PDB file of C-alpha atoms and ligand atoms in Angstrom:
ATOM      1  CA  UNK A   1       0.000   0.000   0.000  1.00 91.00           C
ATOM      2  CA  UNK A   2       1.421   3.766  -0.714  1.00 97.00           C
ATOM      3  CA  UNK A   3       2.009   5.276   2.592  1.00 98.00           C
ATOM      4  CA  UNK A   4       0.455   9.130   1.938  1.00 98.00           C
ATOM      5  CA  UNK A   5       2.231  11.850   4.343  1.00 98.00           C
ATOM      6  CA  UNK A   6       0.480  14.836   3.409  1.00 98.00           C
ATOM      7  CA  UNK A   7       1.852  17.293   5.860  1.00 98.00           C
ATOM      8  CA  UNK A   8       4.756  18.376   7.367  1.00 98.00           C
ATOM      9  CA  UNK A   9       7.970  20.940   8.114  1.00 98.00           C
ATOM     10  CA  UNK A  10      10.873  22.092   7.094  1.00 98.00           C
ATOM     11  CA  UNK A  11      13.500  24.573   8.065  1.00 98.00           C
ATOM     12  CA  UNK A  12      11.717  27.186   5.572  1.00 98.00           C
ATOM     13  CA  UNK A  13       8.986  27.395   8.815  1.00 98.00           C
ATOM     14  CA  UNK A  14       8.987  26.075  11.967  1.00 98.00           C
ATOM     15  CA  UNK A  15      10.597  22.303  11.468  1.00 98.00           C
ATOM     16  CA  UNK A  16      14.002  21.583  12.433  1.00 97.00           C
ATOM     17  CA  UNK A  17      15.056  19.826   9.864  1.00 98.00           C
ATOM     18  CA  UNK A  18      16.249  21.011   6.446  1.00 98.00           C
ATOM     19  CA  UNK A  19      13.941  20.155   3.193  1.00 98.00           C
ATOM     20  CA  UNK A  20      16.943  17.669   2.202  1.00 98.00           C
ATOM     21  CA  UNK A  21      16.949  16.119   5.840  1.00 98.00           C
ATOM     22  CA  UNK A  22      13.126  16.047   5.860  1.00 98.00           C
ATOM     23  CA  UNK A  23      13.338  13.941   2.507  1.00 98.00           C
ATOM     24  CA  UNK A  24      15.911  11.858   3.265  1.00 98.00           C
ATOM     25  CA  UNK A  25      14.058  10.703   7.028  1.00 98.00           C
ATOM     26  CA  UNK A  26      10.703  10.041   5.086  1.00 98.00           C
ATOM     27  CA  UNK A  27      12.152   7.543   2.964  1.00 98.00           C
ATOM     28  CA  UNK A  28      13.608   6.051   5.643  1.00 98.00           C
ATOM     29  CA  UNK A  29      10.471   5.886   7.566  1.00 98.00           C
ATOM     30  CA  UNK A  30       8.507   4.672   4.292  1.00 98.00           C
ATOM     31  CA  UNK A  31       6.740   7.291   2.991  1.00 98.00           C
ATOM     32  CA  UNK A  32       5.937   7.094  -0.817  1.00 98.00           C
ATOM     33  CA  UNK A  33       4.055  10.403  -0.925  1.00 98.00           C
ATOM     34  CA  UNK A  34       5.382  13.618   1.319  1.00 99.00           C
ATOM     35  CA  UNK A  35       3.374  17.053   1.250  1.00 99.00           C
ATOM     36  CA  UNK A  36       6.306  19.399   2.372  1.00 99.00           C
ATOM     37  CA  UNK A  37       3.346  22.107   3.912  1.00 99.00           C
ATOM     38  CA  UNK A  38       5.369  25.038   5.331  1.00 98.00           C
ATOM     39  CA  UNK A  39       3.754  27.608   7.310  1.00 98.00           C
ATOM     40  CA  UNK A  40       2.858  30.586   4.859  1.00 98.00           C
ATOM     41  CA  UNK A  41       5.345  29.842   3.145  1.00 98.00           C
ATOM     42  CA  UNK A  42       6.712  27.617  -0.345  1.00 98.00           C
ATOM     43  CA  UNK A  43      10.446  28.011   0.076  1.00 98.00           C
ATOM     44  CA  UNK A  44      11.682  25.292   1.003  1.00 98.00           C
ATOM     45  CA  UNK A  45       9.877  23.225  -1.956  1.00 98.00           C
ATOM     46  CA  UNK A  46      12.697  23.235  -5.001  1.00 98.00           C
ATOM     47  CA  UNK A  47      15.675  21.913  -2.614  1.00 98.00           C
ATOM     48  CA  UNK A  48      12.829  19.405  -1.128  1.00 98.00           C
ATOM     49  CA  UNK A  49      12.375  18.472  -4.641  1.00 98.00           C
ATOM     50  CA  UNK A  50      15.739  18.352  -6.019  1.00 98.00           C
ATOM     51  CA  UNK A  51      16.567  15.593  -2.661  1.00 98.00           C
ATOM     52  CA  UNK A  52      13.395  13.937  -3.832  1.00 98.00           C
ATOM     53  CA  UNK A  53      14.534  13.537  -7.720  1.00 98.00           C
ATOM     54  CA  UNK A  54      15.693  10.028  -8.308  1.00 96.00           C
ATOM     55  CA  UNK A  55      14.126   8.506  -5.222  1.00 98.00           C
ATOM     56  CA  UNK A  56      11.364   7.029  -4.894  1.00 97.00           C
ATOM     57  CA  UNK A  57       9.736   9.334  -2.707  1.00 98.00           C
ATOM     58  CA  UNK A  58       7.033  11.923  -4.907  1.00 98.00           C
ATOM     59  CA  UNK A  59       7.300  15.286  -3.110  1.00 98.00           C
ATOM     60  CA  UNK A  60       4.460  16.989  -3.824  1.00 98.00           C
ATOM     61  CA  UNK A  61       4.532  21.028  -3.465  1.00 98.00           C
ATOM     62  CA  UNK A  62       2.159  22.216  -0.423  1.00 98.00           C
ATOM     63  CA  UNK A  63       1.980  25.414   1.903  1.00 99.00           C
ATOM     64  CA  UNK A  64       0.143  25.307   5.333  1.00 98.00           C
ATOM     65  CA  UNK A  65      -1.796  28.846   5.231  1.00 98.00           C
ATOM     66  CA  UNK A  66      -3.307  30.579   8.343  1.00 98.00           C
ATOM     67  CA  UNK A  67      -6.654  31.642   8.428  1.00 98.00           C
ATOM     68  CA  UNK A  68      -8.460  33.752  10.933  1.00 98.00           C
ATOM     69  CA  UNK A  69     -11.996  32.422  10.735  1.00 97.00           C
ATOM     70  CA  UNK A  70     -14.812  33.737  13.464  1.00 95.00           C
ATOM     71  CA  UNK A  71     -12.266  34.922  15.716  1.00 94.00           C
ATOM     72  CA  UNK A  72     -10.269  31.834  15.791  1.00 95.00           C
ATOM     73  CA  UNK A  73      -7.333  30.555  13.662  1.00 97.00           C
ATOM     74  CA  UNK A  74      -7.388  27.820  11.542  1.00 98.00           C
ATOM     75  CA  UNK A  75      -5.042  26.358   9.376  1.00 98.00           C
ATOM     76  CA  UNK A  76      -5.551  25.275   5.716  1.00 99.00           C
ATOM     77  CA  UNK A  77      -3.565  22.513   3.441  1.00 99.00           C
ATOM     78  CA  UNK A  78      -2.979  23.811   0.047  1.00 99.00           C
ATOM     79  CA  UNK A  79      -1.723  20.873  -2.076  1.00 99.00           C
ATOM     80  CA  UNK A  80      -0.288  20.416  -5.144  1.00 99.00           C
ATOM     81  CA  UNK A  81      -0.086  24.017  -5.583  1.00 98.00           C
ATOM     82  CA  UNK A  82       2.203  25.736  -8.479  1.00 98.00           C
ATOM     83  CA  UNK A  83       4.313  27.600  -7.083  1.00 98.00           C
ATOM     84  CA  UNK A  84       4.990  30.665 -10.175  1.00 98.00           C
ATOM     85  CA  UNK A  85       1.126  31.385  -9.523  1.00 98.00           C
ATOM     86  CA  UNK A  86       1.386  35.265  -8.417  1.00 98.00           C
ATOM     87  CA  UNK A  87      -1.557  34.991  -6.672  1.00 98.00           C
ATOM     88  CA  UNK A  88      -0.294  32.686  -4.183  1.00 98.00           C
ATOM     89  CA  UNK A  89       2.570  34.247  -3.604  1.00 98.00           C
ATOM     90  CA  UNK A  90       1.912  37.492  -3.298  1.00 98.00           C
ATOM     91  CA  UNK A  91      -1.204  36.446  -0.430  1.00 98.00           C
ATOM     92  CA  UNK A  92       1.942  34.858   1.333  1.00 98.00           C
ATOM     93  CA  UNK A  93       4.166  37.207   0.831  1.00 97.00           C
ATOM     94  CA  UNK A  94       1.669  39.518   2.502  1.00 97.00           C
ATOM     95  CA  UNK A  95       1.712  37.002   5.455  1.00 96.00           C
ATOM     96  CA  UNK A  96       5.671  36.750   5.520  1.00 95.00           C
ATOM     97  CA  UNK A  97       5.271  40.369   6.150  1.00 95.00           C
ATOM     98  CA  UNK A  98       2.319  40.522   8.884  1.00 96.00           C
ATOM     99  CA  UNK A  99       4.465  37.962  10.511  1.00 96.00           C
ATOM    100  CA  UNK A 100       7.772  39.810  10.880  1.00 95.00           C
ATOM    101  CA  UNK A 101       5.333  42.563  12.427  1.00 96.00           C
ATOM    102  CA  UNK A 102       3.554  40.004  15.091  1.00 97.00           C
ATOM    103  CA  UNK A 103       7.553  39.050  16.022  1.00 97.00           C
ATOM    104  CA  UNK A 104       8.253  42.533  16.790  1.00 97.00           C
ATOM    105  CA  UNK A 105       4.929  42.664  18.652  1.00 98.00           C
ATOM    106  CA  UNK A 106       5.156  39.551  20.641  1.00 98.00           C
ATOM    107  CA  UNK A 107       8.777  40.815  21.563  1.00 98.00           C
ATOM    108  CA  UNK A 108       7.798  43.799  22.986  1.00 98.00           C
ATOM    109  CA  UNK A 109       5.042  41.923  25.344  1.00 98.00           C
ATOM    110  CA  UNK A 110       7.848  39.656  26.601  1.00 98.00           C
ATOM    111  CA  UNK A 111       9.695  42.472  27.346  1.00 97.00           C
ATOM    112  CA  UNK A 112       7.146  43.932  29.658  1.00 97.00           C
ATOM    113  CA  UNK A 113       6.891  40.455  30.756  1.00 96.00           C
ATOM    114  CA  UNK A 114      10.681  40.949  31.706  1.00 96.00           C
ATOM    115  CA  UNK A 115      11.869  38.644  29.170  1.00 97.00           C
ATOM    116  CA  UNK A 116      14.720  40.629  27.337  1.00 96.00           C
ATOM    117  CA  UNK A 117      15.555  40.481  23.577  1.00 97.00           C
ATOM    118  CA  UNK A 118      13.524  37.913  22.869  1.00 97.00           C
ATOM    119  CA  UNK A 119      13.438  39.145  18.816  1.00 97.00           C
ATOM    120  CA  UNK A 120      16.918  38.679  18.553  1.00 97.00           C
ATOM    121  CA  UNK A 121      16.988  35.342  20.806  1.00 97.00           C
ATOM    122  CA  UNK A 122      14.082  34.342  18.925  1.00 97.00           C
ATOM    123  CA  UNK A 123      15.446  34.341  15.076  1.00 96.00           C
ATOM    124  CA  UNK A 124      18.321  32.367  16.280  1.00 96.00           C
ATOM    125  CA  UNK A 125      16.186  29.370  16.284  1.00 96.00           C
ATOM    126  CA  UNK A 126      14.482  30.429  12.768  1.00 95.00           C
ATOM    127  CA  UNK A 127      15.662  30.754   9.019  1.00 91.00           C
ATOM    128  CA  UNK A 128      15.312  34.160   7.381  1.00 88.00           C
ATOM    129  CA  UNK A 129      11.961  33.382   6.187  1.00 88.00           C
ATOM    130  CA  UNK A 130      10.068  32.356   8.858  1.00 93.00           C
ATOM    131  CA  UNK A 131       9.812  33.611  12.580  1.00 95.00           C
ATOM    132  CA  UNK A 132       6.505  31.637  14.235  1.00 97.00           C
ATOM    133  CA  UNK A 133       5.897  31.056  17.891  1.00 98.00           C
ATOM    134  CA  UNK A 134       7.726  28.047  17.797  1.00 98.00           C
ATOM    135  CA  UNK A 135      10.580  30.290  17.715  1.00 98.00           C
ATOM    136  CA  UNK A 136       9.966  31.893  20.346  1.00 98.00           C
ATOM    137  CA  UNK A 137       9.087  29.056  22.648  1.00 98.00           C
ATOM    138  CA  UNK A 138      12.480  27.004  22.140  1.00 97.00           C
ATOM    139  CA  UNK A 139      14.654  29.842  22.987  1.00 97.00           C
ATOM    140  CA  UNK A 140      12.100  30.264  25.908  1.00 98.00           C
ATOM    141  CA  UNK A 141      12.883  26.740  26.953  1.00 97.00           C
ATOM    142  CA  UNK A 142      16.328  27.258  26.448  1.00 96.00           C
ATOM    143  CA  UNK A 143      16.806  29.626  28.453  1.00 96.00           C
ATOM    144  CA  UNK A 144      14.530  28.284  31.552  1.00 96.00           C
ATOM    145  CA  UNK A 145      11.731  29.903  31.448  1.00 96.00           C
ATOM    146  CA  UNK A 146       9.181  27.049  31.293  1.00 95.00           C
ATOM    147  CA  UNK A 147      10.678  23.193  31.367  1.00 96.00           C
ATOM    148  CA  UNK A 148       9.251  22.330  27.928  1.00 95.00           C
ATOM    149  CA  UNK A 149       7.710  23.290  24.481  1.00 95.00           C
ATOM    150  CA  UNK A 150       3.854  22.669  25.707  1.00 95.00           C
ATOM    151  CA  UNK A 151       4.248  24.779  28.792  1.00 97.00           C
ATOM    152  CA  UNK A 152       5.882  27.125  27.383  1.00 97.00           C
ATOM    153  CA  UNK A 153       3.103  28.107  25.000  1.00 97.00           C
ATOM    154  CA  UNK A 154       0.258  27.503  27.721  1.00 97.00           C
ATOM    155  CA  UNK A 155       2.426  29.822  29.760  1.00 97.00           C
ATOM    156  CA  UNK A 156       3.746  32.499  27.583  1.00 98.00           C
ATOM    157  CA  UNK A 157       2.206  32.046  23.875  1.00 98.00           C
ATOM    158  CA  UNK A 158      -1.581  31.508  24.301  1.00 96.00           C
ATOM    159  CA  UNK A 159      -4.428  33.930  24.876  1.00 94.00           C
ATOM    160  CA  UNK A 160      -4.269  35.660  28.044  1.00 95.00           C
ATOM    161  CA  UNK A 161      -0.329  35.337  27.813  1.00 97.00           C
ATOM    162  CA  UNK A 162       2.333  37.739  28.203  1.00 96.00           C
ATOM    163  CA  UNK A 163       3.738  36.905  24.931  1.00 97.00           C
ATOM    164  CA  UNK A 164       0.374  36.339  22.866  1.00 97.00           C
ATOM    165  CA  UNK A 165      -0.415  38.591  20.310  1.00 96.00           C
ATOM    166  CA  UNK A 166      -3.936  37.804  18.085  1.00 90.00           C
ATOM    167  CA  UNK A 167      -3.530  36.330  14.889  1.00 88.00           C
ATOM    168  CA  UNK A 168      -5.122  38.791  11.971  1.00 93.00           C
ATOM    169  CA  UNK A 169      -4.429  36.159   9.225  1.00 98.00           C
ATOM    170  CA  UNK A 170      -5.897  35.682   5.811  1.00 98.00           C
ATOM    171  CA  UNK A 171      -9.504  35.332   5.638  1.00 98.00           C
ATOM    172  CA  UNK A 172     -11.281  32.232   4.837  1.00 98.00           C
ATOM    173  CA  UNK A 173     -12.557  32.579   1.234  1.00 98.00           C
ATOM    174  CA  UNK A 174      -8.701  34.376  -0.077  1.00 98.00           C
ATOM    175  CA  UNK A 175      -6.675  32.031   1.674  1.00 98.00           C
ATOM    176  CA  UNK A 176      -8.633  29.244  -0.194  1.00 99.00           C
ATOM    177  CA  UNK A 177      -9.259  31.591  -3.609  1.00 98.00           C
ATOM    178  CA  UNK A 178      -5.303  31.506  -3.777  1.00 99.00           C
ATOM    179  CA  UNK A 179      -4.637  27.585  -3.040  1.00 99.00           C
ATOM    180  CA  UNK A 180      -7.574  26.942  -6.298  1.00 98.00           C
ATOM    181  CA  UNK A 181      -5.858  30.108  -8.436  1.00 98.00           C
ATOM    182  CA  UNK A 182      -2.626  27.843  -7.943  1.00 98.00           C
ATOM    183  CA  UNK A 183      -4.173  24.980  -8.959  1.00 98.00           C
ATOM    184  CA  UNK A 184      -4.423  22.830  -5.920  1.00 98.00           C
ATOM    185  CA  UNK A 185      -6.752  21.313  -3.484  1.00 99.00           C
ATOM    186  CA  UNK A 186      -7.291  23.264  -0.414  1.00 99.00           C
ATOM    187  CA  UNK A 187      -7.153  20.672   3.142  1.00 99.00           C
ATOM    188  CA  UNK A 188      -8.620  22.068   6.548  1.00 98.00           C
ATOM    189  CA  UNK A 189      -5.583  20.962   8.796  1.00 98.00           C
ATOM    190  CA  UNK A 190      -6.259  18.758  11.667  1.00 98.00           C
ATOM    191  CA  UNK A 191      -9.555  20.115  12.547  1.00 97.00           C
ATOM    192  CA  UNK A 192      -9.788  18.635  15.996  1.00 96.00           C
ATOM    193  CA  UNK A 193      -7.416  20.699  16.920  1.00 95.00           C
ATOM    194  CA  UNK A 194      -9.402  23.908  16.947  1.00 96.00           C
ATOM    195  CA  UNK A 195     -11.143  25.014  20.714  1.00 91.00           C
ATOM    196  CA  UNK A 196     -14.437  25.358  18.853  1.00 95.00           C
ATOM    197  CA  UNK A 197     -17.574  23.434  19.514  1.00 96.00           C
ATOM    198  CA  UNK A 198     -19.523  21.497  17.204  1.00 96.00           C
ATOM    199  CA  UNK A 199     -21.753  23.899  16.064  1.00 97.00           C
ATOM    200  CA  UNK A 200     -19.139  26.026  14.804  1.00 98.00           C
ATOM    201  CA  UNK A 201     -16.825  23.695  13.450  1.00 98.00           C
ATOM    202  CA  UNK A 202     -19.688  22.630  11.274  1.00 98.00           C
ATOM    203  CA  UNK A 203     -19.662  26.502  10.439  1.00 98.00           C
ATOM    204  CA  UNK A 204     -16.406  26.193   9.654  1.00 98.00           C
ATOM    205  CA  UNK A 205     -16.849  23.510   7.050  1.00 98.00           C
ATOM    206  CA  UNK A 206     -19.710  25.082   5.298  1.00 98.00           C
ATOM    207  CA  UNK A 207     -17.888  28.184   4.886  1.00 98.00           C
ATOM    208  CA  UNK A 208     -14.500  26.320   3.840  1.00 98.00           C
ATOM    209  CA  UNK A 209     -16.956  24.590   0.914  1.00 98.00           C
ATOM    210  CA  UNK A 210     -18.527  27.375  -0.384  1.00 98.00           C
ATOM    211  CA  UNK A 211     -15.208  29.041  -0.696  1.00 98.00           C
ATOM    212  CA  UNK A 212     -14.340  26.184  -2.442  1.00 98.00           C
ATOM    213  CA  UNK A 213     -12.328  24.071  -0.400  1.00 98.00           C
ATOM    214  CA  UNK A 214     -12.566  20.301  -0.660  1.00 98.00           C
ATOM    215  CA  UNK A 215     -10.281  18.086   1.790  1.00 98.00           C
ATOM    216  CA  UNK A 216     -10.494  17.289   5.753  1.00 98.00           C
ATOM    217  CA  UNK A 217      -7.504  15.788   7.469  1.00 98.00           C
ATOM    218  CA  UNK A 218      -9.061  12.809   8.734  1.00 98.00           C
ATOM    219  CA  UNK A 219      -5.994  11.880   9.677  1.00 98.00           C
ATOM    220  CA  UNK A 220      -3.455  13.728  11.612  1.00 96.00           C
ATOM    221  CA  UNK A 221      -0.307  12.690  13.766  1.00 91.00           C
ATOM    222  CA  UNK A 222      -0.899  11.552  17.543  1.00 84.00           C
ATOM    223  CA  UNK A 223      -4.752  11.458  16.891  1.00 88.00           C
ATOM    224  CA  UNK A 224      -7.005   9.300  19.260  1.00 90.00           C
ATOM    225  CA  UNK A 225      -8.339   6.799  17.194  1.00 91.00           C
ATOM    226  CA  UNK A 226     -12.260   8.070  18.349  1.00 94.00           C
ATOM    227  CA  UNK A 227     -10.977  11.408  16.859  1.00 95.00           C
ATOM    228  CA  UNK A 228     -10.005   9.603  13.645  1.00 97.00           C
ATOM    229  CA  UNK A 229     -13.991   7.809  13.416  1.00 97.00           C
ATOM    230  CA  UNK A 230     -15.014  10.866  14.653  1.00 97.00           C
ATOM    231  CA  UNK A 231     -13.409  13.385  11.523  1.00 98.00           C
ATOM    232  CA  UNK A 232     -14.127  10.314   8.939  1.00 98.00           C
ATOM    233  CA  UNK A 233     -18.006  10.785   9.811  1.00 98.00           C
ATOM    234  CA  UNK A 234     -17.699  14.860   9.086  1.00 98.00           C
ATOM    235  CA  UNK A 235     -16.249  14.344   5.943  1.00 98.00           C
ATOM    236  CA  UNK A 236     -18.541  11.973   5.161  1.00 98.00           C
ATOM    237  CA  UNK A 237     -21.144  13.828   5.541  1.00 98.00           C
ATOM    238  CA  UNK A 238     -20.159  17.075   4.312  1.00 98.00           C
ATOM    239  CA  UNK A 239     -18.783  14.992   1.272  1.00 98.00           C
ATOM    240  CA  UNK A 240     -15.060  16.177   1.865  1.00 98.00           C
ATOM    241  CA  UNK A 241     -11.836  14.696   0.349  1.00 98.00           C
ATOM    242  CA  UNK A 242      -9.990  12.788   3.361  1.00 98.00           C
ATOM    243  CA  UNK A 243      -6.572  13.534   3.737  1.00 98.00           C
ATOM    244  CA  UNK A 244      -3.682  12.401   5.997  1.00 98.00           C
ATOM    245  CA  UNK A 245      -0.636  14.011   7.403  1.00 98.00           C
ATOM    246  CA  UNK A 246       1.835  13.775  10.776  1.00 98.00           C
ATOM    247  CA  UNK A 247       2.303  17.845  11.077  1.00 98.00           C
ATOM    248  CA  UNK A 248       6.112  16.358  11.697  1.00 98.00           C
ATOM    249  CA  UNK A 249       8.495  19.251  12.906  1.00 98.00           C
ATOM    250  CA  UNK A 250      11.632  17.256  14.497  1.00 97.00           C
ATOM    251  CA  UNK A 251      12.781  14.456  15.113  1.00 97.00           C
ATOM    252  CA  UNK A 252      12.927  15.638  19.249  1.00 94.00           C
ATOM    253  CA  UNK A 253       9.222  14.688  19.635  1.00 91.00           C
ATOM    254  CA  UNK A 254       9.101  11.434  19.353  1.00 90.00           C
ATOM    255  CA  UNK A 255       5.327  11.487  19.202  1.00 91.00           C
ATOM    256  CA  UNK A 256       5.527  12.347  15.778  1.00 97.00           C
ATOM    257  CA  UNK A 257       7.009  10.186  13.067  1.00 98.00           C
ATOM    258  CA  UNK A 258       6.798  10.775   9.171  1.00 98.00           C
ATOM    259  CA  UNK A 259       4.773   8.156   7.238  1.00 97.00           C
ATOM    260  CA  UNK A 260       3.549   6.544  10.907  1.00 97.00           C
ATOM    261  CA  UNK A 261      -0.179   7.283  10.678  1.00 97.00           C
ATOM    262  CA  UNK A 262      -3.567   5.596  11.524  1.00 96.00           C
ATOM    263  CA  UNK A 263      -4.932   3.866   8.636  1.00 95.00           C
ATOM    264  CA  UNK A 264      -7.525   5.441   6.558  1.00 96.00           C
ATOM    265  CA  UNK A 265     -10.903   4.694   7.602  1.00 97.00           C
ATOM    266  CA  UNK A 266     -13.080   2.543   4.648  1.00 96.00           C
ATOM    267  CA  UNK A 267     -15.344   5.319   4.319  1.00 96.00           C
ATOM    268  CA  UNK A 268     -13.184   8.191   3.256  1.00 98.00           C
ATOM    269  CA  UNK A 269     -12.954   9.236  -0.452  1.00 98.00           C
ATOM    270  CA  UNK A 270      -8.941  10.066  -0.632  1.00 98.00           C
ATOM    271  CA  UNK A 271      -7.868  13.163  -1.502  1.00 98.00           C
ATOM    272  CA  UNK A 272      -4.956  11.873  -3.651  1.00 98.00           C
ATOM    273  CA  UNK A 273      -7.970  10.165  -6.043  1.00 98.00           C
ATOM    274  CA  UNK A 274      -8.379  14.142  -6.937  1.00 97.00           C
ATOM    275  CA  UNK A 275      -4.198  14.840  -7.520  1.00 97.00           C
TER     276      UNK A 275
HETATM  277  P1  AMP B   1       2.399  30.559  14.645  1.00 54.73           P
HETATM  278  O1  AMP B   1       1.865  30.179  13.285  1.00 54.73           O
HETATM  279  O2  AMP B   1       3.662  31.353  14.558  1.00 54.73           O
HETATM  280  O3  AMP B   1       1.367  31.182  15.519  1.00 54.73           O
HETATM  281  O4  AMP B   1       2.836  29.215  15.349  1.00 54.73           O
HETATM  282  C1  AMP B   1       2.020  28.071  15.328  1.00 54.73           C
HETATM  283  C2  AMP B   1       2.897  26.852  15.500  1.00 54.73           C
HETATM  284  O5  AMP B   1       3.329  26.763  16.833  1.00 54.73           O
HETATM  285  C3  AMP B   1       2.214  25.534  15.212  1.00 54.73           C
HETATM  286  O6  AMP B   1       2.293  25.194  13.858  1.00 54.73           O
HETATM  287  C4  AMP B   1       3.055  24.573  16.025  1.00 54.73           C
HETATM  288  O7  AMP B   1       4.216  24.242  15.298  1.00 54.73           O
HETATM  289  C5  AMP B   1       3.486  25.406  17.190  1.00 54.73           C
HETATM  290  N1  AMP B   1       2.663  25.153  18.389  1.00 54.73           N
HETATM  291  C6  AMP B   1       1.518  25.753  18.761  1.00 54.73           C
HETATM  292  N2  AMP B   1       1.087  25.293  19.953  1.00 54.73           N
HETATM  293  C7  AMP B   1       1.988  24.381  20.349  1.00 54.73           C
HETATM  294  C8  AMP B   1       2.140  23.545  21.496  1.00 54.73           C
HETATM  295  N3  AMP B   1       1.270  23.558  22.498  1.00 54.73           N
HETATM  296  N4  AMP B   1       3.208  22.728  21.545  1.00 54.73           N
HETATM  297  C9  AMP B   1       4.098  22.712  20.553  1.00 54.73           C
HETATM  298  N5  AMP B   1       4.028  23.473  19.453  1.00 54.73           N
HETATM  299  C10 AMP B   1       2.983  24.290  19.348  1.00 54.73           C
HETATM  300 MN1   MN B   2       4.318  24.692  13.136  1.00 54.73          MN
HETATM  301 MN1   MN B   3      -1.181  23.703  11.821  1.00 54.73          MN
HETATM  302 MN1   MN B   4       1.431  21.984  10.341  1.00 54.73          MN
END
């Protein structure tokens, strides 16, 4: 059977591990097909590509876009995107931008917070295109102010934190508009994830498919397998694309391995019958 990874990271965002590096571990780990999914981002995708040419692994070209949906953020696959189309780039280039701004913002909190130079600290841990909260969390850790990644964010880096700034991310309907102008299928990323109830996430769905999304990550890395039935009936009945992806970052959390997924449930219709 093809083992599908349809997300993950790479230096070029958060990840720790370089697009080569990322390659080169999910052929190890027996992936056929790897989404490399970077956070707002496509830069790492040619040197994932050129590692990928004359393997056997298909790399296909994906972004991870953030969305700020009914006051909550919510992240959205693109895959198979092309990654000339202007459209798409210049949406995340607009991102790259609003995201250099949040650094500067989420600096200044920790400052008040009497956390010193965390901008500086912070890009240390980052490439130049990228600087997320992930950033900011592992120099946090690093330099003792929480014992690990998790509580670091639920102490510094989430609402009601000294460090938290509010996401004012794409909107729904562009951030999906520029995934379909690039000619690729537009995911909602593990959509268990979001503190939303039913209700809304239902919302959510109806919105994402009038904008014209079509794919649910049934699937997702460390998922309960309840979650998993759980997802598989949404997409079901909202007649969604199932898709499936670890959201690796690093080989440090060893939660998290590329290729090592629950299996598909029956019921889905795979997204990769629409690549
Ligand atoms: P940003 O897009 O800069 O707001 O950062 C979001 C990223 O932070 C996610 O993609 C994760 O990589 C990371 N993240 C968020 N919450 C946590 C957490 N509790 N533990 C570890 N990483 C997290
Ligand atoms: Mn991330
Ligand atoms: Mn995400
Ligand atoms: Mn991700």
């Amino acid at each position: 059977m093809t083992c599908y990874d349809l997300h993950s990271h790479s230096t070029a965002s958060d990840g720790s591990l370089s697009p080569t590096d990322l390659v080169a571990r999910a052929i190890e780990q027996g992936v056929d097909v790897l989404a490399l999914t970077d956070h707002d981002g496509t830069e790492g995708i040619i040197e994932a590509q050129q590692a990928a040419k004359d393997t056997p692994l298909t790399l296909i070209a994906g972004v991870e876009i953030s969305v700020t949906w009914g006051g909550t953020t919510v992240h959205l696959v693109g895959l198979n995107v092309d990654l000339n189309n202007i459209k798409l780039q210049q949406g995340l280039q607009a991102m790259r931008s609003y995201r250099v701004g949040r650094a500067k913002e989420i600096a200044k909190r920790l400052a008040k917070a009497g956390i010193p130079d965390a901008l500086e600290s912070a890009r240390k841990y980052a490439s130049d295109v990228m600087l997320g909260r992930l950033h900011f969390a592992k120099f946090l850790v690093e330099h003792g102010y929480a014992k690990d990644i998790n509580s670091v964010f639920k102490r510094y880096l989430v609402r009601n934190k000294p460090g938290y700034v509010p996401g004012e991310w794409a909107t729904l309907g562009d951030a999906v508009a520029w995934i379909i102008a690039a000619g690729g299928q537009a995911v909602i990323a593990h959509p268990a994830r979001y503190k939303v109830t039913a209700t809304k996430l239902r919302r959510l769905i109806t919105a994402f498919k009038e904008a014209g999304g079509i794919g649910f990550e049934v699937v997702s890395g460390r998922q309960h397998p309840e979650e998993v039935k759980t997802l598989a009936k949404l997409a079901d009945k909202f007649e969604l694309y199932a898709s499936c992806g670890s959201d690796f970052h690093s080989p440090d959390n060893t939660w998290v391995e590329l290729g090592h997924l629950a299996a598909m449930p029956a019921s889905c219709q795979p997204i990769w019958t629409q690549f």
